[in-house]
Amino acid sequence: SEFLANMSHELRTPLNSLLILSDQLCKNPEGNLSQKQIEFSRTIHSSGNELLMLINDILDLSKIESGTVAMDFAEHRLADLTSYVERTFRHVAEARSVEFAIHVGKRLPPSIRSDIKRLQQILKNLLSNAFK
């Protein structure tokens, strides 16, 4: 709906500022932050990204309901996809003391044709539910 699209825009503007600033804190360009402060800024940045993905999911649902969702198919390397999934969920597995490994079959092609954003979204939702 139009309301969700407007709300999404209104939420993204301040969230993007938080993401940019927390990213700068993570990098610690002046070298004046403690390791604990850097870790806190990483947590803020990670949580902000999760919130941004949630906003995107809500907006996508709105597009699906209105029939205006667009797909963007292209070739993507499986190694990049598995790296994304591993980076995203390694900390979740560690926090739950669960072994987490990705095994890619040798017969699979090195790349796939997909809408990478949608595929990442699907994998994120499946794995998030699996870790719950």
Short mmCIF file of C-alpha atoms in Angstrom, two decimals, residues 6 9-10 12 18 22 25 37 45 49-50 56-57 70-71 73 92-95 101-102 107-108 113-114 123 126 130:
data_model
loop_
_atom_site.label_atom_id
_atom_site.label_comp_id
_atom_site.label_asym_id
_atom_site.label_seq_id
_atom_site.Cartn_x
_atom_site.Cartn_y
_atom_site.Cartn_z
CA ASN A 6 5.74 6.15 2.68
CA HIS A 9 10.87 5.83 3.29
CA GLU A 10 10.38 7.71 6.56
CA ARG A 12 14.95 4.46 6.12
CA LEU A 18 22.64 5.34 12.02
CA SER A 22 27.97 3.12 13.22
CA LEU A 25 32.69 3.91 14.50
CA GLN A 37 33.27 0.35 22.06
CA HIS A 45 25.47 -1.62 12.82
CA ASN A 49 21.05 -3.78 9.03
CA GLU A 50 18.60 -6.34 10.40
CA ASN A 56 12.55 -4.11 3.09
CA ASP A 57 10.60 -7.32 3.81
CA ALA A 70 9.82 -6.88 -9.75
CA MET A 71 12.38 -9.64 -10.12
CA PHE A 73 17.52 -12.14 -12.51
CA VAL A 92 24.09 -16.82 15.52
CA ALA A 93 25.43 -20.38 15.56
CA GLU A 94 28.27 -19.43 17.91
CA ALA A 95 25.87 -17.69 20.29
CA ALA A 101 28.74 -25.48 8.12
CA ILE A 102 27.86 -25.02 4.48
CA ARG A 107 28.23 -31.32 -9.16
CA LEU A 108 26.68 -27.89 -8.70
CA ARG A 113 20.77 -17.44 -12.41
CA SER A 114 18.59 -15.91 -9.72
CA LEU A 123 17.76 -18.23 2.86
CA LEU A 126 14.76 -20.20 6.49
CA ALA A 130 15.94 -22.95 11.90
#
